[in-house]
Every structure is written in structure tokens, then in C-alpha cells.
PDB file of C-alpha atoms in Angstrom:
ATOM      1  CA  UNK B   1      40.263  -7.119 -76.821  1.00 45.00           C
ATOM      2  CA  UNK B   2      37.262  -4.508 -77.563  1.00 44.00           C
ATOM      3  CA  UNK B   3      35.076  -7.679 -75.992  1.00 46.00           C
ATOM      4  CA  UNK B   4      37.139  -7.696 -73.187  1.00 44.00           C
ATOM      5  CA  UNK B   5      37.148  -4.046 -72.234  1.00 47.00           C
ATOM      6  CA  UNK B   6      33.383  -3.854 -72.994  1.00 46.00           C
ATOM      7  CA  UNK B   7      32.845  -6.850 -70.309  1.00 46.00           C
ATOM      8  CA  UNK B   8      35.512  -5.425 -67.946  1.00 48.00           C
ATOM      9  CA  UNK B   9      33.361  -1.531 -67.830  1.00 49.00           C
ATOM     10  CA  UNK B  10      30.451  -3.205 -66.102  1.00 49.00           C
ATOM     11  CA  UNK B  11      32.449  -4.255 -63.225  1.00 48.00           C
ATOM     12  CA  UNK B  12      34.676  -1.664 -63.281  1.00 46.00           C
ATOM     13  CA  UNK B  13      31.541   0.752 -62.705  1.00 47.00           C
ATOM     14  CA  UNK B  14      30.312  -1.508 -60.359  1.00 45.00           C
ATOM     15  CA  UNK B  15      33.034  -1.365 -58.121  1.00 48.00           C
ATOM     16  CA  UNK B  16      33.075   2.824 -58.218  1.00 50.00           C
ATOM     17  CA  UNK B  17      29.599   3.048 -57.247  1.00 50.00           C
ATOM     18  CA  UNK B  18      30.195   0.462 -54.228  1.00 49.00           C
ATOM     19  CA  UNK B  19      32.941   2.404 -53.533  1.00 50.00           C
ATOM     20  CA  UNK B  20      31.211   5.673 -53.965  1.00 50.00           C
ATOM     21  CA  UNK B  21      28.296   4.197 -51.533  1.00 48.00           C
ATOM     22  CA  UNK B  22      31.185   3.424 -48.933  1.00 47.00           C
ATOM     23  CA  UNK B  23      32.529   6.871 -49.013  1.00 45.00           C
ATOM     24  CA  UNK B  24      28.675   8.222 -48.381  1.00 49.00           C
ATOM     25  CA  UNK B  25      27.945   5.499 -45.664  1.00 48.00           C
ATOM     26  CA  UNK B  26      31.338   6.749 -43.992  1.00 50.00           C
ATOM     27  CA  UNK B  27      30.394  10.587 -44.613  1.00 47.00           C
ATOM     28  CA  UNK B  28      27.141   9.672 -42.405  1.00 56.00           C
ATOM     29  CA  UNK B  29      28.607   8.068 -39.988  1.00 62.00           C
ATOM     30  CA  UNK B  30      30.501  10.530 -39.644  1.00 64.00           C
ATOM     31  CA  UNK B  31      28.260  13.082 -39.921  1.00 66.00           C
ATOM     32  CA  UNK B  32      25.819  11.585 -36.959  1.00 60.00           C
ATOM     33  CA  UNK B  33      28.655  10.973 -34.236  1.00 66.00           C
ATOM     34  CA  UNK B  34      29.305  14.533 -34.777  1.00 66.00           C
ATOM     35  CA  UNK B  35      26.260  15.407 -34.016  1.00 65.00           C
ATOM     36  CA  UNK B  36      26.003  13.423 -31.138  1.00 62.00           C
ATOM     37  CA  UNK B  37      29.134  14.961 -30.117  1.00 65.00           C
ATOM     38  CA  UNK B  38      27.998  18.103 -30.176  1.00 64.00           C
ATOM     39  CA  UNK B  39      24.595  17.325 -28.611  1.00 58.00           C
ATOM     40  CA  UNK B  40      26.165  15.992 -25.406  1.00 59.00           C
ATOM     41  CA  UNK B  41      28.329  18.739 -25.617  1.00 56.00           C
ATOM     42  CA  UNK B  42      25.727  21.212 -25.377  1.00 52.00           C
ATOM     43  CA  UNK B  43      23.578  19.091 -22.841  1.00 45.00           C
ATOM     44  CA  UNK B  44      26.924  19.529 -20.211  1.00 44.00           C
ATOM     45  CA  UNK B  45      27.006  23.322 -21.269  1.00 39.00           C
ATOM     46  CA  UNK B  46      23.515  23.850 -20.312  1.00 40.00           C
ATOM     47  CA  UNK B  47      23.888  21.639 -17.208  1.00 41.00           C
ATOM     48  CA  UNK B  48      26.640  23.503 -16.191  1.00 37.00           C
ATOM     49  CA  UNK B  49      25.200  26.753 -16.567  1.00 38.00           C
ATOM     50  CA  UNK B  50      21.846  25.476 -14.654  1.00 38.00           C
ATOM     51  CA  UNK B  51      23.627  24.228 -11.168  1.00 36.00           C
ATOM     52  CA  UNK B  52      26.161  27.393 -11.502  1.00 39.00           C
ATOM     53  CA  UNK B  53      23.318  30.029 -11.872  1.00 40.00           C
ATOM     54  CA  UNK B  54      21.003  28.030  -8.590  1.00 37.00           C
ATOM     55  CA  UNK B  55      21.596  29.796  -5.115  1.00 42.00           C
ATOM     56  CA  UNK B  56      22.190  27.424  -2.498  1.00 41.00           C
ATOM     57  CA  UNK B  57      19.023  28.925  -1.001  1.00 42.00           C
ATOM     58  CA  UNK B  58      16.417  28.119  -4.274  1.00 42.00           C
ATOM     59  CA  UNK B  59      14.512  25.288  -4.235  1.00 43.00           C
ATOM     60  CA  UNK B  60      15.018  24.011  -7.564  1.00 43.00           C
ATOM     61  CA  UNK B  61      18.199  22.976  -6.681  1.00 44.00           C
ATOM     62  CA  UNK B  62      16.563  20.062  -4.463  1.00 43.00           C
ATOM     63  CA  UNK B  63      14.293  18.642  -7.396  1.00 49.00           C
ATOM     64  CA  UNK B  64      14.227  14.993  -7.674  1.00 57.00           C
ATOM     65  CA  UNK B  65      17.910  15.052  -6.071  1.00 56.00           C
ATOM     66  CA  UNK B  66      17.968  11.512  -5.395  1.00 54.00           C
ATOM     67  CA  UNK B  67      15.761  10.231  -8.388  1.00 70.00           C
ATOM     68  CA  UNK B  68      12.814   8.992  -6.097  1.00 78.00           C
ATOM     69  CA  UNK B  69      10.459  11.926  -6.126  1.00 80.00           C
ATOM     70  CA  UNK B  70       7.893  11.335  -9.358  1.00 78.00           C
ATOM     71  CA  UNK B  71       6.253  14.693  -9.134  1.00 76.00           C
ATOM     72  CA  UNK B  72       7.044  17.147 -11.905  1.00 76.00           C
ATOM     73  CA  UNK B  73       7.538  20.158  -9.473  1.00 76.00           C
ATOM     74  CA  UNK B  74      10.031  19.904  -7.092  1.00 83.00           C
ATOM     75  CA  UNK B  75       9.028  19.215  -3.509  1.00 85.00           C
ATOM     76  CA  UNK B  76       7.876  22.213  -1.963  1.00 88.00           C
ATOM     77  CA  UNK B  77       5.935  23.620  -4.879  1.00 89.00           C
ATOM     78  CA  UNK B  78       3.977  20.520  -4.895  1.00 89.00           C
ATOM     79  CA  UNK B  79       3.407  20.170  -1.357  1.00 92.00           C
ATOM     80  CA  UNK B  80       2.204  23.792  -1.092  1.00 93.00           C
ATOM     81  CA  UNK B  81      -0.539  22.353  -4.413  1.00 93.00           C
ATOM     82  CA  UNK B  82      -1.693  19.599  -2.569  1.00 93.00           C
ATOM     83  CA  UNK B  83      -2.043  22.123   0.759  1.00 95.00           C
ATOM     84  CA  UNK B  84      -4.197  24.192  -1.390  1.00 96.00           C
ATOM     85  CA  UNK B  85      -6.306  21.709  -3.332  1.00 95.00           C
ATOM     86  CA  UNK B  86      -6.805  20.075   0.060  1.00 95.00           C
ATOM     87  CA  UNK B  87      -7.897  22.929   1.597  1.00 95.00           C
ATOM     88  CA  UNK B  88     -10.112  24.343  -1.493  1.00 95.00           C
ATOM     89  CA  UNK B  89     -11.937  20.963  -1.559  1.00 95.00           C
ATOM     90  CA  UNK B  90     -12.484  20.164   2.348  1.00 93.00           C
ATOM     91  CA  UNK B  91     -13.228  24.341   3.161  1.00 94.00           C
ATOM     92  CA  UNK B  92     -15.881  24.352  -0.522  1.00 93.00           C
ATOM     93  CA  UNK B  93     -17.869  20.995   0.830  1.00 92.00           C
ATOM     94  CA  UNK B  94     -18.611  22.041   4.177  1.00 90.00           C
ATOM     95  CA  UNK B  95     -18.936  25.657   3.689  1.00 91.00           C
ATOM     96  CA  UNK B  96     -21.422  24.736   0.738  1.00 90.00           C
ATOM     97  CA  UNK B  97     -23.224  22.465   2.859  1.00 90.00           C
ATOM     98  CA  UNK B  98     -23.853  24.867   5.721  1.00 87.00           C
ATOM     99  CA  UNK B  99     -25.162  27.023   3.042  1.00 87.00           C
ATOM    100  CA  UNK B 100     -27.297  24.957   1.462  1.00 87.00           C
ATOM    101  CA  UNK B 101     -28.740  23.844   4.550  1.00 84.00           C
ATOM    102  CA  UNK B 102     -28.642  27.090   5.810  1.00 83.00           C
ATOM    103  CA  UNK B 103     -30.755  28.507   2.888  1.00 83.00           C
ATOM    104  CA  UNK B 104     -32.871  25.822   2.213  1.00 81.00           C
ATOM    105  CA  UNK B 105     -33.873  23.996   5.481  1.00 76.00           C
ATOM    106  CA  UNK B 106     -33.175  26.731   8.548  1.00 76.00           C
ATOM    107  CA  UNK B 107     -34.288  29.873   5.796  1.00 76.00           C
ATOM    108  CA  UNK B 108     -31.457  32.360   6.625  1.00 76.00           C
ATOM    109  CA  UNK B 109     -31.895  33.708   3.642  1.00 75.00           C
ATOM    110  CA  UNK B 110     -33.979  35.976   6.153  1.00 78.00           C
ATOM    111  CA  UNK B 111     -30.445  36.951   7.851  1.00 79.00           C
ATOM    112  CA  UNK B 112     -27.834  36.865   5.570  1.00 82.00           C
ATOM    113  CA  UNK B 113     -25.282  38.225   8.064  1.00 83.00           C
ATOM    114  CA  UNK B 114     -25.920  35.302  10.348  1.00 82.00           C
ATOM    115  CA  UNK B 115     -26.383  33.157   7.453  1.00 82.00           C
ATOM    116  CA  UNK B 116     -22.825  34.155   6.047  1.00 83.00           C
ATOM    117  CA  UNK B 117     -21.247  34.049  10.003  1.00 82.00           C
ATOM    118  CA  UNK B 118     -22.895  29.940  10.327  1.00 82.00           C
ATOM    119  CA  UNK B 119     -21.756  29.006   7.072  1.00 83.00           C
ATOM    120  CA  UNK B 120     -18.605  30.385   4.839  1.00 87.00           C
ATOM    121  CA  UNK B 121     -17.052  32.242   8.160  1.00 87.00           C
ATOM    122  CA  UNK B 122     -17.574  29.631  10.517  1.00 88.00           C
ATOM    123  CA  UNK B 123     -14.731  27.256  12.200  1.00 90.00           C
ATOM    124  CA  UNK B 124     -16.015  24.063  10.898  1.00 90.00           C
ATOM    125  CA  UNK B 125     -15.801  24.665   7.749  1.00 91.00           C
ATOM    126  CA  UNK B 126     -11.920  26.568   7.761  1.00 93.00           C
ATOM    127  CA  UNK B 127     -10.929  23.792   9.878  1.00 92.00           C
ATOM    128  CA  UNK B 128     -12.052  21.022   7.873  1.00 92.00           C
ATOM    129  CA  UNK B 129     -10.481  22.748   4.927  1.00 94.00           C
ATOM    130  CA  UNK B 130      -6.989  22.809   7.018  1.00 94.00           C
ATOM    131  CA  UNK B 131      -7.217  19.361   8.436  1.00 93.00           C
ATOM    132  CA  UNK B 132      -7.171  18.041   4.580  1.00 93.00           C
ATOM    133  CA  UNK B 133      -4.581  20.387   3.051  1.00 95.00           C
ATOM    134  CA  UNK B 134      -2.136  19.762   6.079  1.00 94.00           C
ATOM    135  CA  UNK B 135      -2.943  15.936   6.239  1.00 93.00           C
ATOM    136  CA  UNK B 136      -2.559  15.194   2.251  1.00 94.00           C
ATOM    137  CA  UNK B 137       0.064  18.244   1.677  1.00 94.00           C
ATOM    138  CA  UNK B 138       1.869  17.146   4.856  1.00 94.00           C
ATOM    139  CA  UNK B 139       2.079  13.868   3.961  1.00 94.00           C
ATOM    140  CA  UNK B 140       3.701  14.423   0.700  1.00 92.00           C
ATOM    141  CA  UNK B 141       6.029  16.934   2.327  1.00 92.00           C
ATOM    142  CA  UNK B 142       7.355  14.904   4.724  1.00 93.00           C
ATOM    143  CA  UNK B 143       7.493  11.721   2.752  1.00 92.00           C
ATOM    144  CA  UNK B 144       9.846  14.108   0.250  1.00 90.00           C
ATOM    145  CA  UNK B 145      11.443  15.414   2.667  1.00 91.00           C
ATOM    146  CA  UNK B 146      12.558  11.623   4.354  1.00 91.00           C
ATOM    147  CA  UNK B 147      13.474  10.802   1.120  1.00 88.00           C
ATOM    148  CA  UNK B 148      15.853  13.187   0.638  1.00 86.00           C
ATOM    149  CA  UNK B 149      17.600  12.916   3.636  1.00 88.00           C
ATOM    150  CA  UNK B 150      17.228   8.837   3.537  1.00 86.00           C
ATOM    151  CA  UNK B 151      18.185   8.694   0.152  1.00 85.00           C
ATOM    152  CA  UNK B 152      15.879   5.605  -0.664  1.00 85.00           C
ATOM    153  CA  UNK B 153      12.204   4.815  -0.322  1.00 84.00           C
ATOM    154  CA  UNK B 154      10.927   2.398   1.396  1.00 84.00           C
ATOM    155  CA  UNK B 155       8.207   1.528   4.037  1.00 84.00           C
ATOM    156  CA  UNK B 156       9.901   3.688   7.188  1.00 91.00           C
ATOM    157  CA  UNK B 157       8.709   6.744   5.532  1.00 91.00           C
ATOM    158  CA  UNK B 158       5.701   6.579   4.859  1.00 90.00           C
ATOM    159  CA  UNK B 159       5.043   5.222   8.752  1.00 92.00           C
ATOM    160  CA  UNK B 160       6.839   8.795   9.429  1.00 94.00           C
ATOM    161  CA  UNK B 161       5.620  10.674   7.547  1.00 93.00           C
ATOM    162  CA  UNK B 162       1.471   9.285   8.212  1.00 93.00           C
ATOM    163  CA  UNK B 163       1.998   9.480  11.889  1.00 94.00           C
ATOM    164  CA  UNK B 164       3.103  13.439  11.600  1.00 94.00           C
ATOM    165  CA  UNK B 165       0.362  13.793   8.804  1.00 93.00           C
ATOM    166  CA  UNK B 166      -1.970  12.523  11.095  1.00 92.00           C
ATOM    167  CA  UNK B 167      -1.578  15.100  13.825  1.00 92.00           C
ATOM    168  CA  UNK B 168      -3.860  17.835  11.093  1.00 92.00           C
ATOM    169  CA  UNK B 169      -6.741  16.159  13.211  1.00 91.00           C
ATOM    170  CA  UNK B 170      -6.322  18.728  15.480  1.00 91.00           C
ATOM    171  CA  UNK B 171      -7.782  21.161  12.968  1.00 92.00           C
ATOM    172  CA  UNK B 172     -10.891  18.969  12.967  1.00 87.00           C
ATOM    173  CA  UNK B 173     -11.200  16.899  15.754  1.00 84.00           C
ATOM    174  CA  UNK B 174     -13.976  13.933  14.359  1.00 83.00           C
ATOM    175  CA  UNK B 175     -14.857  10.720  16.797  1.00 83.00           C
ATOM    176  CA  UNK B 176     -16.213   9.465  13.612  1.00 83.00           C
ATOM    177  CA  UNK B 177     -13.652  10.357  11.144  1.00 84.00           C
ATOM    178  CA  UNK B 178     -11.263   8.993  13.552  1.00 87.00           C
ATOM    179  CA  UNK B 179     -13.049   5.894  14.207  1.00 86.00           C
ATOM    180  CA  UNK B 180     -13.432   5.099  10.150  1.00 87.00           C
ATOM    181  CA  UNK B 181      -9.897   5.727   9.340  1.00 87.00           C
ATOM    182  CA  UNK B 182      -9.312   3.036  12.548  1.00 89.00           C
ATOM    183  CA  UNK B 183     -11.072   0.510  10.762  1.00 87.00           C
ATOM    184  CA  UNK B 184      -9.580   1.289   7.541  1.00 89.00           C
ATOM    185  CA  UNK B 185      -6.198   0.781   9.248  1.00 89.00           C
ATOM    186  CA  UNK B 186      -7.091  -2.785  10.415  1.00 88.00           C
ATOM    187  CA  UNK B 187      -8.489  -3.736   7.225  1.00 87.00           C
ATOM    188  CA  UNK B 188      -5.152  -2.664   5.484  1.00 89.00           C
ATOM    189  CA  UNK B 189      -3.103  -4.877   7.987  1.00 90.00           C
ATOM    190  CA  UNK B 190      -5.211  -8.047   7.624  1.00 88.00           C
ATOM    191  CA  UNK B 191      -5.036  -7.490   4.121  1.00 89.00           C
ATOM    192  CA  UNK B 192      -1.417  -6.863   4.006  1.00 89.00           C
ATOM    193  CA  UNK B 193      -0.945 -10.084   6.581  1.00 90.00           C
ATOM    194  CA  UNK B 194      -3.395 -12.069   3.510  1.00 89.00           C
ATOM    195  CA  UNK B 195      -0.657 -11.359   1.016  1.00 90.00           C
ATOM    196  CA  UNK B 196       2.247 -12.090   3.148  1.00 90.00           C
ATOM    197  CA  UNK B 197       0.657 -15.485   4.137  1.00 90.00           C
ATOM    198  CA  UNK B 198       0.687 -14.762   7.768  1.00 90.00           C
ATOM    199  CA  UNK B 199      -3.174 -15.116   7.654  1.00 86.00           C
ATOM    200  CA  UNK B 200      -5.698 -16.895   5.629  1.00 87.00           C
ATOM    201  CA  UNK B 201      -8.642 -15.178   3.908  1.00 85.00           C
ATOM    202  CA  UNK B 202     -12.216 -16.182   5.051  1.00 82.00           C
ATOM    203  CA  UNK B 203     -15.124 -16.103   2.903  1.00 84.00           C
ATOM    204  CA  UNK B 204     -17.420 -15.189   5.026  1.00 85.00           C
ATOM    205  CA  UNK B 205     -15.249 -13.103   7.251  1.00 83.00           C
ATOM    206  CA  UNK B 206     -17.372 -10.314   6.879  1.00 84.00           C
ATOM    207  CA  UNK B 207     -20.582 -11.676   8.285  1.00 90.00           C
ATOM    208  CA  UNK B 208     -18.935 -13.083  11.327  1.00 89.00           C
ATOM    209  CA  UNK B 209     -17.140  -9.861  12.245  1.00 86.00           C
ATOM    210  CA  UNK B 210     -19.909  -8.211  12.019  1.00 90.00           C
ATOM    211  CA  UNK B 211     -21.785 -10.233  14.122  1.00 93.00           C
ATOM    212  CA  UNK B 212     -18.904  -9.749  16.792  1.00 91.00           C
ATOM    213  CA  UNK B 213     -18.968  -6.005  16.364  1.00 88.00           C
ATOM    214  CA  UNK B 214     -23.250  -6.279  16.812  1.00 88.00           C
ATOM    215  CA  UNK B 215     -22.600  -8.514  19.806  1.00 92.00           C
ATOM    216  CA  UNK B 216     -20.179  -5.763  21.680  1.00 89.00           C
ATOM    217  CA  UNK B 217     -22.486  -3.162  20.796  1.00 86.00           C
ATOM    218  CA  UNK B 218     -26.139  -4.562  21.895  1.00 84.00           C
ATOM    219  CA  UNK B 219     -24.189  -5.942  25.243  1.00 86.00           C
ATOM    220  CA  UNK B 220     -23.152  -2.462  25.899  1.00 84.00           C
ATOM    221  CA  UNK B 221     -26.385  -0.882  24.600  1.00 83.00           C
ATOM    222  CA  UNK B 222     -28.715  -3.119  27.304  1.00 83.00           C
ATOM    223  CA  UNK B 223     -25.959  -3.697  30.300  1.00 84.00           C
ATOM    224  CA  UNK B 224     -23.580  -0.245  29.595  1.00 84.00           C
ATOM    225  CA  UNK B 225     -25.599   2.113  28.041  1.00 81.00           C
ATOM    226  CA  UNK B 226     -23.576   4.991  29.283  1.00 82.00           C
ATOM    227  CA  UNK B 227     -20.547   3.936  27.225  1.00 83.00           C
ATOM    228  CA  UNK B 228     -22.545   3.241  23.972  1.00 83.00           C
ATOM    229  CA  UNK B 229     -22.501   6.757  21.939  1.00 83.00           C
ATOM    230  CA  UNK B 230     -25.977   8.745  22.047  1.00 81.00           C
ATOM    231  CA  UNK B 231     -26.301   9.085  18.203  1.00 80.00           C
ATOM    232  CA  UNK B 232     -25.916   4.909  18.036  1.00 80.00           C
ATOM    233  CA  UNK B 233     -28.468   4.991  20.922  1.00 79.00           C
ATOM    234  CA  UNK B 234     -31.133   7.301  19.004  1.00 79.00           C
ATOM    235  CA  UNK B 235     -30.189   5.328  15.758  1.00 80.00           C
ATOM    236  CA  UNK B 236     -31.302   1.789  17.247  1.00 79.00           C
ATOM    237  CA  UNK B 237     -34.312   3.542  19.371  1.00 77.00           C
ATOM    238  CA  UNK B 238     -35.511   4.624  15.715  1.00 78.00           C
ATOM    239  CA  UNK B 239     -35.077   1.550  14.135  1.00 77.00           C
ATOM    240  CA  UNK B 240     -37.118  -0.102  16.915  1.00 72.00           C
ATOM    241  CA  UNK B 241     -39.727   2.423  16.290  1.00 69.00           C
ATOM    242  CA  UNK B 242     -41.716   5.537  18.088  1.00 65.00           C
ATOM    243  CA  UNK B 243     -43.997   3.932  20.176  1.00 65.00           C
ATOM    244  CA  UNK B 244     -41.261   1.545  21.659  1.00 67.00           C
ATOM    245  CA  UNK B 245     -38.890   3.255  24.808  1.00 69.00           C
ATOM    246  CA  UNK B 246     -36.087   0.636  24.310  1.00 72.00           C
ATOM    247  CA  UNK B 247     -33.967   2.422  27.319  1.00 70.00           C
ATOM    248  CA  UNK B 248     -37.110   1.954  29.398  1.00 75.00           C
ATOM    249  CA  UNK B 249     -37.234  -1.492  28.400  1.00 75.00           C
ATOM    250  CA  UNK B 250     -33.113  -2.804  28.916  1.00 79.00           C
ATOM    251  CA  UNK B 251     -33.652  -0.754  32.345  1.00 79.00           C
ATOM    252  CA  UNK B 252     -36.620  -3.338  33.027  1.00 80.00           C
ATOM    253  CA  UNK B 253     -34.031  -6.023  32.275  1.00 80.00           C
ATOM    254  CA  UNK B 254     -31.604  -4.596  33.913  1.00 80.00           C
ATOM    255  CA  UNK B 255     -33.328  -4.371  37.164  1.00 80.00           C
ATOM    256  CA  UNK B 256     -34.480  -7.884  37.084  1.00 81.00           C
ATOM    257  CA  UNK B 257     -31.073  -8.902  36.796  1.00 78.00           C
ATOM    258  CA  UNK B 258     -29.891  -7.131  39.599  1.00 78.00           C
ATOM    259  CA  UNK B 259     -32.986  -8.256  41.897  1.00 77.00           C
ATOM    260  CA  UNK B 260     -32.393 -12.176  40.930  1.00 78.00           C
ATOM    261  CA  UNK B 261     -28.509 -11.388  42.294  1.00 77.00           C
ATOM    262  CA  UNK B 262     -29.654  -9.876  45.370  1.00 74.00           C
ATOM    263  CA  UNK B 263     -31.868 -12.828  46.059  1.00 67.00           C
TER     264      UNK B 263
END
């Protein structure tokens, strides 16, 4: 009988600490969906509080609304950052640049009232600076703003909100600004035909429309030259060299032509 209890007090302890260890496992359990509990608890609490204590007329109230906006600030605060980092960078390069230039290579240094008037004061400058701020911040404001009132994201907004962005130009106005971003835009499109498989990539697209572009160009540059911008026109004169008048010479040309016709 001793034997038997002796055996018996093994298991016997072995089933109160299993036992025991079920009772602690069940405690913790316990324990943690009480805190969770309480955690959610105190998330609604503060929720609650946040929306109650918002005026209908503060803009925090319009942050991320819809889940689309991936900005950290809400909408206006970071549209009125990316006015202002616009403007700081495009206002700094040319207003630096006039300076420089107006130091180093036209020595106003001399004048620094006219030097101050033809470089940080003048229009170019504070208009370049505005034509960035107003076409990135823009941009991003009225993309936001679309998306808010849309409720989804998708390719009509960003057509919106680029075509009203675009209008900053008249802060600026640039031929050659306009003319880049023109190619830019047709490169984008062929590209964006490429992946859709409405069009088929060329290797050596490049070369041959450039050698369309050069054909336009030297056709108006010896039979138009009136509709062929003067800075292209001094650009190819200079690459042809000083001692060569190339307008004298497509006028030569140009009046053989005409006399052959008459004849």
C-alpha cells in the first residue's frame, strides 16, 4: 500500500502543476483581452474627443478623409510647403544667377543699388520663383482637392489638376520652357502607348526622329527663315563659323530658285 501511494504522489503532483499551469494560461488570457479591451476602449474615447473638439471650419478635420492622400500633413498645410519650397528654390536660382553674373561678368559691384534692382528685386527672378511654387503647390492642391470631392484616384485628376497647374506659366512666360515640357509630353504618351501595346518600340527611333526634326528645321532655316527662331539662327551661323554669312548664302539659293521659276 505504502508502494502504491509513493507511485500514486508523482502523478498526483503532476496533475496539480498541469492544472496549476491551466489556471495561469487562463489568468493571461484573461489578463491580455482585458487589455485589449481597454485599449480599444480608450482609442474610441480619444477619437471621440478629437472629431467633437474640430470646428467645422479647421482643416484638420479634412486630413486624409477618404484614405487616398499619403502626405503626413493634411492638404492645405502641405500644399502651402510645396508653394514655398517651390518658390524658395525657383526665386534663390535665378536671383543668384543674376547676381553672380551681375558681380562677376557686368561688375556692378560698382553700383550696388542697380546691382540689387537687376538681380534679387527684379521680375524674373520673383516670377520664376511663383511660376514653380504655384505649378508644383497647385498641382498637389488640386489633385487633393479632386480627390476629396471624387472620393477615388485615378487618372481624371491628375489631367485636372496639370491643366490648372499649368496655367502658373503666366508668372513666367518661357518659349523654351514651354517647348521642353511639349516634348516631354509626347515622349510620355509614346511611352505610355509602348506599354499599352498600341505602339512598338524602335531601336533606333531616336536617330530617325531626329533626323525629321533636323530636316523641318534646315528647310525652314534656308526657304523660311523668318519662322525659324533668331537664337537657333545665330546658333547654326556659329557652328558654321565667323567668316561664313550663311543667311547671305540660303538668300543666294533662294534667289536662284526663284529666277529658274520665273524662267
Amino acid at each position: 500500500m505504502e508502494n502504491q501511494n509513493q507511485e500514486n504522489s508523482p502523478n498526483e503532483e503532476i496533475t496539480t502543476e498541469s492544472q496549476q499551469h491551466t489556471i495561469n494560461t487562463n489568468v493571461s488570457q484573461e489578463e491580455l483581452e482585458n487589455e485589449i479591451k481597454r485599449s480599444e476602449e480608450s482609442i474610441k474615447v480619444t477619437e471621440v474627443t478629437t472629431t467633437e473638439g474640430l470646428k467645422p471650419t479647421d482643416t484638420r478635420e479634412y486630413i486624409n478623409k477618404n484614405g487616398i492622400c499619403r502626405h503626413r500633413d493634411n492638404c492645405a498645410i502641405s500644399t502651402l510647403k510645396t508653394i514655398i519650397r517651390g518658390f524658395a528654390i525657383g526665386y534663390g536660382l535665378r536671383a543668384g544667377i543674376a547676381l553672380l553674373t551681375g558681380l562677376i561678368l557686368r561688375k556692378l559691384y560698382r553700383n550696388p543699388r542697380k546691382l540689387i534692382n537687376q538681380s534679387i528685386l527684379h521680375k524674373d527672378p520673383i516670377g520664376f520663383g511663383l511660376f514653380l511654387g504655384f505649378y508644383t503647390g497647385g498641382f498637389k492642391g488640386i489633385n487633393c482637392l479632386l480627390r476629396a470631392i471624387r472620393g477615388k484616384e485615378d487618372g481624371l485628376n491628375s489631367i485636372v489638376a496639370g491643366f490648372i497647374a499649368g496655367s502658373a506659366m503666366m508668372f513666367s512666360k518661357s518659349t523654351e520652357m514651354a517647348l521642353y515640357l511639349f516634348a516631354r509630353a509626347l515622349e510620355s504618351l509614346f511611352n505610355a502607348a509602348v506599354k499599352r501595346g498600341y505602339l512598338k518600340s524602335y531601336k533606333h527611333g531616336d536617330s530617325v526622329l531626329f533626323c525629321l526634326c533636323t530636316t523641318i528645321l534646315f528647310h525652314g532655316f534656308v526657304w523660311e527663315p523668318t519662322a525659324v527662331r533668331p537664337s537657333y539662327m545665330k546658333f547654326i551661323s556659329k557652328v558654321a563659323g565667323k567668316n561664313r554669312d550663311i543667311g547671305a548664302i540660303t538668300s543666294v539659293i533662294r534667289d536662284m530658285y526663284y529666277q529658274q521659276q520665273k524662267k
